[in-house]
XYZ file of C-alpha atoms in Angstrom:
117
model
C 0.191 0.123 -0.215
C 3.256 2.726 1.276
C 4.546 1.893 -2.240
C 1.549 2.422 -4.498
C 0.658 5.662 -2.480
C 4.508 6.531 -2.996
C 4.457 6.032 -7.259
C 1.648 7.896 -7.165
C 2.229 10.721 -5.248
C 6.085 10.853 -6.651
C 4.518 10.702 -10.575
C 2.098 13.528 -9.492
C 4.752 16.132 -7.501
C 3.914 18.718 -9.728
C 0.000 18.887 -8.841
C -0.188 17.303 -5.015
C 0.573 19.067 -2.404
C 1.091 17.658 1.394
C 1.676 14.608 3.415
C -0.598 11.534 3.228
C -0.665 9.036 5.760
C -2.235 5.799 5.050
C -2.736 3.162 7.991
C -3.978 -0.063 8.859
C -3.689 -2.627 11.507
C -0.190 -3.121 10.606
C 0.891 0.128 11.207
C 0.757 3.774 9.574
C 3.290 4.772 6.513
C 3.747 8.669 6.338
C 4.514 9.279 2.407
C 5.868 13.197 2.152
C 5.538 15.409 -1.374
C 8.869 13.978 -2.769
C 7.755 10.201 -2.513
C 9.715 9.682 1.084
C 7.890 6.895 2.451
C 8.347 6.426 6.225
C 6.575 3.493 8.595
C 5.708 4.574 12.068
C 3.741 2.303 14.722
C 1.675 4.883 16.945
C 0.866 8.258 14.685
C 2.288 10.253 11.936
C 2.464 13.763 11.053
C 4.352 16.613 9.627
C 4.045 20.548 7.501
C 4.333 24.051 8.868
C 1.883 22.949 11.624
C 3.031 19.430 12.928
C 4.876 20.617 15.594
C 0.965 21.771 17.307
C -0.672 18.178 15.625
C 2.637 15.721 17.408
C 2.147 17.778 20.632
C -1.449 16.987 20.772
C -0.956 13.404 19.897
C 1.708 12.660 22.304
C -0.614 14.250 25.133
C -3.699 12.633 24.029
C -2.722 9.225 21.808
C -3.973 5.535 23.483
C -2.907 2.463 22.335
C -6.130 0.160 21.390
C -8.183 3.185 20.301
C -11.663 2.608 18.078
C -11.246 4.275 14.662
C -14.323 6.571 16.010
C -11.720 7.825 18.724
C -8.813 8.083 16.791
C -10.805 9.864 13.916
C -11.887 12.468 16.508
C -8.302 12.919 17.925
C -7.184 13.709 14.583
C -9.661 15.975 13.802
C -8.865 18.026 17.036
C -4.780 17.470 16.341
C -5.579 19.253 12.557
C -7.348 21.917 13.645
C -4.807 23.123 16.777
C -2.652 23.004 13.834
C -5.045 24.756 11.099
C -5.617 27.533 14.280
C -2.296 28.468 15.123
C -0.196 27.639 12.125
C -2.045 29.950 8.937
C 0.060 27.637 6.921
C -1.479 24.570 7.501
C -4.585 24.856 5.041
C -8.229 24.768 5.102
C -9.754 21.641 5.418
C -9.637 18.141 7.185
C -10.342 15.400 4.713
C -10.589 12.071 6.736
C -11.483 8.966 5.259
C -12.039 4.819 6.871
C -12.066 1.926 5.284
C -14.044 -0.505 7.409
C -13.583 -4.035 7.627
C -16.991 -4.246 6.022
C -14.835 -2.640 2.575
C -16.912 0.262 3.300
C -15.618 3.886 3.588
C -16.471 6.523 5.871
C -15.855 10.145 4.805
C -15.713 13.356 7.222
C -14.476 16.726 5.557
C -14.702 20.147 7.636
C -13.649 23.526 6.081
C -11.816 25.719 7.861
C -14.465 27.585 8.972
C -16.644 24.818 10.595
C -13.860 24.289 12.840
C -12.056 27.565 13.382
C -14.504 29.020 15.479
C -14.576 26.570 18.133
C -13.154 27.448 21.576
């Protein structure tokens, strides 16, 4: 899976921006815009707002979280990055491929969480 994303990103580097994070039961693969592949066991984050994201995840990450708990934690972490780092973009796109092969998606634009306390 990681190699597939690495090849897609590298072959489209002039059109894609940002880091892609792919996770499954075996671990996490972080693919940077240049096609670099980094395997992780706990969580991944990158970019100009990455320090906010990593600080939040370091403090709040727990092993064996449910998919819903993990998605909520990521929403909080990315929201902090966007709130405090103006170069972090303006939306969050999350995808969860469930065991039954259905796809859960969540899209939040900047305005939906910029005003959260």
